[in-house]
XYZ file of C-alpha atoms in Angstrom:
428
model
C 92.281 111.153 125.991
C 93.947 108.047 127.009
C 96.599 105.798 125.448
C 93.832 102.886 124.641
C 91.829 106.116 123.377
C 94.202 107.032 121.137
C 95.103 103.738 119.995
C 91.149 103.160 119.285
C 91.335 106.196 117.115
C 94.568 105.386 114.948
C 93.608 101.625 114.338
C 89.848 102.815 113.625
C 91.178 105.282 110.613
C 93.456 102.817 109.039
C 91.358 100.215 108.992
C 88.784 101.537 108.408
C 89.536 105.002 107.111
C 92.604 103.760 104.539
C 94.759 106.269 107.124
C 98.385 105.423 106.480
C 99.289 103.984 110.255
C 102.886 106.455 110.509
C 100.866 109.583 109.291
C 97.986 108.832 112.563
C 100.845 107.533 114.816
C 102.681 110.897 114.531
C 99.613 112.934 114.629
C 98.948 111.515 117.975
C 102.588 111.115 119.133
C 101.721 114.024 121.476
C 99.019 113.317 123.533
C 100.281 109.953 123.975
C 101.350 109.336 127.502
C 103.003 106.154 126.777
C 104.614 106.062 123.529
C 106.476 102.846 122.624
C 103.124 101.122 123.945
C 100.948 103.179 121.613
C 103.198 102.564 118.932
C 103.555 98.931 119.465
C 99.992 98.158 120.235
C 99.149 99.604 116.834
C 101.862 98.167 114.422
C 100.935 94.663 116.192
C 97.356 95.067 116.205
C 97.611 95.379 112.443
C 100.567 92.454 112.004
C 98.135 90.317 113.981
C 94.564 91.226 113.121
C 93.676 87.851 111.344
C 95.004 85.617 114.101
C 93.529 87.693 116.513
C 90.247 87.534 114.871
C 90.622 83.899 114.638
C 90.945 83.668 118.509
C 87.945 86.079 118.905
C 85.478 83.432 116.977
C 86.284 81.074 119.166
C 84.752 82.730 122.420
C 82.118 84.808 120.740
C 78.638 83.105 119.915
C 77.924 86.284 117.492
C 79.600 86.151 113.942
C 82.765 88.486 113.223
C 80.213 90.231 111.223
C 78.068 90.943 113.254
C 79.843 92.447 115.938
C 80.136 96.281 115.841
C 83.269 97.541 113.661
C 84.357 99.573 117.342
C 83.629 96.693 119.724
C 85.336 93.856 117.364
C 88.379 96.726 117.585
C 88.332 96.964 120.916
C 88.620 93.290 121.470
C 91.581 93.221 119.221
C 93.298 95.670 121.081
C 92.581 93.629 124.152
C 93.629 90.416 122.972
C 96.826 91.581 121.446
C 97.583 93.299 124.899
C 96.761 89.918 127.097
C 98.608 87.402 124.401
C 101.367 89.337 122.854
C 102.041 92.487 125.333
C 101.213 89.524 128.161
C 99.220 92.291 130.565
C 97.132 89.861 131.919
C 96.161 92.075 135.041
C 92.070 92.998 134.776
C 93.007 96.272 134.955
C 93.586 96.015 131.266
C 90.153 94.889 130.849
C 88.578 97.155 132.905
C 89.738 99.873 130.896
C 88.581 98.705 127.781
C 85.188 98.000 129.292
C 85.272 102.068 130.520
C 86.147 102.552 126.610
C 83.704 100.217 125.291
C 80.838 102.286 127.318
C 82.040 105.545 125.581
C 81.813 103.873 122.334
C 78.873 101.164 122.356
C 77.763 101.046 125.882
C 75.268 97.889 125.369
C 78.212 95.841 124.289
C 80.369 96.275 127.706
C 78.929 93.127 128.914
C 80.010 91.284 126.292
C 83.781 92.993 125.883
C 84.118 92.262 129.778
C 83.133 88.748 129.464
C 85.133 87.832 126.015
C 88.548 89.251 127.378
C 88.031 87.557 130.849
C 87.213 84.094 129.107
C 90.397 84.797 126.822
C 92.641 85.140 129.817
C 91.185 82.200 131.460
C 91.690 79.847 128.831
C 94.431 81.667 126.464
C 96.888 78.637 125.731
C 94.014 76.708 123.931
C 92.493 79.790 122.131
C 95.534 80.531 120.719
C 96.210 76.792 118.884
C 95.567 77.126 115.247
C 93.492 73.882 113.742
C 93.718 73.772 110.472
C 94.462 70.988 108.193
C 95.283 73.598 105.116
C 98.828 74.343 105.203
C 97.855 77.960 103.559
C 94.617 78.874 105.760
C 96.627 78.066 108.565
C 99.827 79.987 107.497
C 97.345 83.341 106.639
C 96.171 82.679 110.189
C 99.501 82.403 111.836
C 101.199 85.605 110.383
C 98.057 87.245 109.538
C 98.249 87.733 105.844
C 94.975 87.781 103.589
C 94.171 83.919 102.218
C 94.031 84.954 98.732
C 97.491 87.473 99.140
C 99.291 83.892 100.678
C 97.926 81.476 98.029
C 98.631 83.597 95.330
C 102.639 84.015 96.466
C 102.795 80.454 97.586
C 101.347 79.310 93.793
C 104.387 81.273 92.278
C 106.737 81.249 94.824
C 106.359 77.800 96.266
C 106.191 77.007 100.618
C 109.593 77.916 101.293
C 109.641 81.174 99.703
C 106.121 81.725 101.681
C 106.798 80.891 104.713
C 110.411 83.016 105.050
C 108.130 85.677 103.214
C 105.578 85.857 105.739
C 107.858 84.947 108.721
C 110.179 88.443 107.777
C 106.930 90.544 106.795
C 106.469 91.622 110.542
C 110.467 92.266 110.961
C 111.381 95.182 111.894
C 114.026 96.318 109.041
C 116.969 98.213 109.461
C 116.578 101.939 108.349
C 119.034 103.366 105.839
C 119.579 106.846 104.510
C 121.011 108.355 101.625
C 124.256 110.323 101.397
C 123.980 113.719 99.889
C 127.111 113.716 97.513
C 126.498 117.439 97.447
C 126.885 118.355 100.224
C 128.924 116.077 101.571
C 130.351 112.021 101.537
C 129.600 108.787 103.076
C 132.435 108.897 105.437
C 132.046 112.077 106.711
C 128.601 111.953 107.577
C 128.813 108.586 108.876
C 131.540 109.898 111.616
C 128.790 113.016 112.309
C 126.177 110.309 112.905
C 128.456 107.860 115.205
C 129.233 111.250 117.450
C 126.058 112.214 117.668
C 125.509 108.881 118.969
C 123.488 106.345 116.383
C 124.863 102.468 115.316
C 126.082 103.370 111.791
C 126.909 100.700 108.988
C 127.738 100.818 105.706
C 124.920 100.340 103.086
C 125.141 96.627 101.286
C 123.597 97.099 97.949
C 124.520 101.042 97.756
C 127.650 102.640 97.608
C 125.621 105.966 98.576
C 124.069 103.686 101.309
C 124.399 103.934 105.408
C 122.691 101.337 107.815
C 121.302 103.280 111.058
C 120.716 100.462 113.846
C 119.386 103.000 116.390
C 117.376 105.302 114.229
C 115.270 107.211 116.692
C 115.815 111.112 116.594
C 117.009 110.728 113.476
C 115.064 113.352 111.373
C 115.171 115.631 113.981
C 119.707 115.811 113.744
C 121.400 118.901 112.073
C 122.574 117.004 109.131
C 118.887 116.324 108.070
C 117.464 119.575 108.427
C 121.211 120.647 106.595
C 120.114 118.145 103.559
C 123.332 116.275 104.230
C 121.050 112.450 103.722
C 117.334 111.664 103.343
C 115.392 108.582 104.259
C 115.724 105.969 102.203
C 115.930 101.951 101.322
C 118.706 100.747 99.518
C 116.531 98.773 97.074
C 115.105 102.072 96.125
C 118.418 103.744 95.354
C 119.011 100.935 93.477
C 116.280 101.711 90.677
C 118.360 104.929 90.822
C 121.465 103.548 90.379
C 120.398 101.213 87.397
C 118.825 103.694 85.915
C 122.247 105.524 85.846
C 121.328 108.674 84.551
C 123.804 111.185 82.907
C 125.123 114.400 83.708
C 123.542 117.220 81.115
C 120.987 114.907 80.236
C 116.557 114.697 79.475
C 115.386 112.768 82.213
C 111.460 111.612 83.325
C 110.445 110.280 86.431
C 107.010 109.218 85.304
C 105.565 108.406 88.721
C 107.681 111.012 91.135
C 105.785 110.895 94.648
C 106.678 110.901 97.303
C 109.880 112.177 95.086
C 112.665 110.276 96.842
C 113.726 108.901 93.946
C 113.533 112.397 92.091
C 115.909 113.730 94.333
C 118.225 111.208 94.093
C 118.580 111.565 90.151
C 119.085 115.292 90.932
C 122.071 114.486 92.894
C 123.323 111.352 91.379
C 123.663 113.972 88.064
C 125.297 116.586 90.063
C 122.302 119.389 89.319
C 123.353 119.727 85.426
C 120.485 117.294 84.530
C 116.416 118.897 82.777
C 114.419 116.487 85.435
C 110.658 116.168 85.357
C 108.994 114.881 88.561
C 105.273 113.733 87.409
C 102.927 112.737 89.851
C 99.067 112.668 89.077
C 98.573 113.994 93.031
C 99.381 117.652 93.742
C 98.899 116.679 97.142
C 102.209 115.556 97.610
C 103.848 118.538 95.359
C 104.643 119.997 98.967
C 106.174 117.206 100.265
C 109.149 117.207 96.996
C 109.235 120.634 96.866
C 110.825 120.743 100.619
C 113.033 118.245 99.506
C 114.336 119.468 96.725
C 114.719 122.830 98.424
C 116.327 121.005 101.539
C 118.931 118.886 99.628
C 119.684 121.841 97.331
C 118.755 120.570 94.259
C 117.995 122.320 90.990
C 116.359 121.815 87.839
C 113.610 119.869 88.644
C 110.148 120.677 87.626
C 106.951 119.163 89.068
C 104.129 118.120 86.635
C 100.993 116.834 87.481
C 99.735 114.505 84.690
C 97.954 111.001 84.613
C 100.835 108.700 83.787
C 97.815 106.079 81.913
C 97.410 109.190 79.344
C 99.673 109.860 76.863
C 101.345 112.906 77.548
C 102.114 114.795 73.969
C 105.007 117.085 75.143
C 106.822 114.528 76.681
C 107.220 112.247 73.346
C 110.901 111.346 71.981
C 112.032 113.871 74.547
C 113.969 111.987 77.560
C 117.516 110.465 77.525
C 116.405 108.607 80.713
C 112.907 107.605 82.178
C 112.296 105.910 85.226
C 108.963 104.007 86.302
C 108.396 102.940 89.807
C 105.028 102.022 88.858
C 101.878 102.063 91.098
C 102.218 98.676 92.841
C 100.159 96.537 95.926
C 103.367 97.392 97.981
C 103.573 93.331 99.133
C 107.757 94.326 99.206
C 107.066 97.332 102.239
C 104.260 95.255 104.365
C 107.209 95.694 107.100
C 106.963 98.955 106.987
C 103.193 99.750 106.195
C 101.128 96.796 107.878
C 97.717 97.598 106.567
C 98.713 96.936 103.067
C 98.359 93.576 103.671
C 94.323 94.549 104.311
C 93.711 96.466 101.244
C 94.724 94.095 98.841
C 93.676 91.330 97.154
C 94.026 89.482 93.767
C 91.599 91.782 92.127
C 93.108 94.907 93.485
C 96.724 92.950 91.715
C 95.483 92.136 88.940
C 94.202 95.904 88.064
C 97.658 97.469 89.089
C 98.939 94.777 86.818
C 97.012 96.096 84.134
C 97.539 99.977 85.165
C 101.465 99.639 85.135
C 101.281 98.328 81.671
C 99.246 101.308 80.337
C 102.146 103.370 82.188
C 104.889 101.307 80.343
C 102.966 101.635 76.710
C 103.261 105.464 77.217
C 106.725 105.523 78.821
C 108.245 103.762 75.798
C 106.800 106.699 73.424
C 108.438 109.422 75.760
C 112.208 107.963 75.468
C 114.966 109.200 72.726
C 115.924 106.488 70.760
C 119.339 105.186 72.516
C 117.461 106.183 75.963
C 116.947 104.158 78.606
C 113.825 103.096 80.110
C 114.211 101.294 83.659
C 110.357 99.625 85.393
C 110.377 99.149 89.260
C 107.953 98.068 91.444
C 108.104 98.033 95.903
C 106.227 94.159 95.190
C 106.781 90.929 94.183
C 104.521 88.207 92.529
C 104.311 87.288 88.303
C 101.864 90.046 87.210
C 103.360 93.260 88.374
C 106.824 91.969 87.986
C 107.619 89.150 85.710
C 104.700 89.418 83.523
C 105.227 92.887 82.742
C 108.909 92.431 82.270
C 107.676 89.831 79.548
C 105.776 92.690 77.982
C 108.509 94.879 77.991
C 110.691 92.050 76.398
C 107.991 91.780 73.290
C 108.432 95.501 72.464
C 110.133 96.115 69.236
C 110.959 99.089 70.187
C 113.418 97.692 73.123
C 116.389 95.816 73.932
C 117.191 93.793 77.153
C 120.080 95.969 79.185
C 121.739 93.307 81.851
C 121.736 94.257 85.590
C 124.986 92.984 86.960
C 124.617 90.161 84.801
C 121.173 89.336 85.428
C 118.041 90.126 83.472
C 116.016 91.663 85.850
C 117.067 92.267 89.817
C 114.540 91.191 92.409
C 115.572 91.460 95.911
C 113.916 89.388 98.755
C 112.772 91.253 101.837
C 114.167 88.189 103.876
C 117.362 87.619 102.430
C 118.343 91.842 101.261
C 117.533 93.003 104.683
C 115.583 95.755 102.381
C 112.291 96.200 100.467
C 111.305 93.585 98.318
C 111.615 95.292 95.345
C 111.808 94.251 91.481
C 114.122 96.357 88.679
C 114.839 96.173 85.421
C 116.048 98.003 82.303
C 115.984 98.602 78.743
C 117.060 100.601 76.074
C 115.592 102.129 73.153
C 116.182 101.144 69.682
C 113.352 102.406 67.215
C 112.062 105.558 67.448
């Protein structure tokens, strides 16, 4: 199998598929012969699938449609190779021609002559015409029409365009200290001898920028449980949340439990913690955390968070929903969001989270503290529900550093976008 092979392959099941594109990168990271380029061709074939596409209708007299789901991806992965990855050598081509025969052999004739005409006339091709300001920005950075209209009707053009301009940017990774195990300084020297760009964190004080983060996961210290993985707006919800030691607390929607963990050590393991996820699939995955940070008290449940959940009523001192969300904050990080969502897919996590939030409220203590997150931005996941919040009796406003809700920008936090806020219970 070669590189373009495997490429085909991992860009066929996450488009197609709904594969997550780090889970097929890494399954294929070892027959890969070439890497960085497999890697690279993949992320950008995703970050520029729409603009590519547009490209493609110029040269070919069949509709987008109509072309066969394997040769239209082959032809993507050509194009981004000639116009961003500039191989312009018809070696390139002829490869994906010899592909093209393995996959749909009457269509090599057609492959061969779109990617030839693309290289011969590739500075016109790739002009955008469009007199809509928002057609032709979801061309340009490749982001869904409906996605871009609906964050430029909120948001206004500014807030769009730095939006979609960051989306493809490749974002600093961060990790988080185990306080456990050991502190911020003294893993932070470990890292810098071991030879990774280390910074401190800028929204956590448990926080460490790594500039150079490649080998990471495979060091001593992570196998040790001495940090995890994770982005600062994310320990944020954490931090917000500020859980107590010796106290009740839920973590209504756990996986993939990096949050969970966190609580365990930001309470020092004296904390009752209930991880709920409605997919035992991904009990595993926290259960090798929790065993590899050396955590304790923490016990997995596997309910639907919609339901109300009898045993868990009046019973927490702390709950903490990072609700189901369209992800629009982590498109950086997870490309083919941007493909499997729309307003309609929005609008029923919108509705979802509050049915979470009506049963979360029943399962905190009065005096306990209930703190909503979401990984997206836009008015009805974040704002909208926050009004809903506001309207419950039951509830008071609690202030994040002065503010009434936090929501950080993926362009201006160097993190997730991500949206937080709290409240605490008065009624029972």
């Amino acid at each position: 199998m070669n590189d373009f092979e495997i490429i085909f392959f991992i860009l066929r099941s996450v488009i197609y598929e709904d594969a997550k594109s780090a889970d097929m990168i890494n399954a294929y990271a070892k027959k890969a012969s070439n890497l960085p380029l497999v890697t690279k061709t993949v992320y950008g074939g995703l970050e520029n699938k729409i603009y590519i596409d547009y490209m493609i209708r110029k040269l070919s007299a069949i509709r987008l449609k109509k072309i066969h789901n394997h040769v239209l991806l082959i032809l993507e992965i050509g194009i981004y190779n000639i116009h961003f990855l500039e191989t312009k050598d018809y070696a390139t081509v002829d490869k994906l021609v010899d592909l093209t025969k393995a996959k749909n052999k009457k269509s090599t004739g057609f492959v061969n002559a779109i990617l030839r005409a693309f290289i011969k006339d590739e500075k016109e091709l790739a002009k955008i015409y469009e007199t809509d300001d928002i057609k032709s920005l979801s061309i340009r950075y490749s982001f869904p029409e409906e996605i871009t209209r609906y964050i430029y009707d909120f948001y206004g053009m500014d807030y769009t365009k730095a939006y979609l301009r960051d989306a493809d940017r490749i974002k600093d990774i961060s990790i988080r200290v185990n306080e456990l195990k050991t502190n911020r300084e003294e893993i932070k020297n470990l890292l810098v001898n071991e030879g990774f760009e280390i910074e401190d964190g800028k929204i956590s004080p448990n926080g460490l920028i790594v500039k150079n983060p490649a080998g990471l996961v495979a060091t001593k210290f992570f196998k040790d449980g001495l940090f995890t993985i994770q982005q600062e707006a994310s320990m944020k919800a954490v931090e917000v949340l500020d859980p107590r030691e010796n106290s009740k607390i839920l973590d209504l929607c756990a996986a993939p439990g990096t949050k969970t963990t966190y609580i365990g050590e930001y309470t020092k393991n004296t904390s009752q913690i209930i991880a709920n996820d409605i997919s035992k699939a991904k009990n595993k995955l926290i259960l090798e955390n929790i065993d590899r940070l050396g955590l304790k008290n923490i016990c997995l449940t596997n309910y639907d968070a919609s339901t109300f959940i009898r045993d868990f009523e009046n019973k927490f001192d702390f709950c903490l929903v990072d609700a189901p969300c369209s992800g629009l904050g982590v498109v950086g990080r997870k490309p083919e969001i941007r493909y499997n969502r729309n307003k309609e897919t929005i609008v029923r996590l919108a509705e979802l989270q509050r049915e979470i939030l009506a049963k979360a409220v029943k399962y905190v203590k009065k005096g306990g503290y209930l703190v909503y997150s979401t990984c997206t931005l836009g008015p009805l996941e974040n704002r909208n529900n926050f009004k809903y919040l506001m309207e419950n009796k039951d509830l008071e406003l609690v202030q994040i550093d002065g503010q009434d809700f936090i929501e950080y920008k993926s362009f201006e936090a160097n993190t997730d976008g991500f949206f937080i806020s709290k409240f605490r219970k008065i009624n029972d």
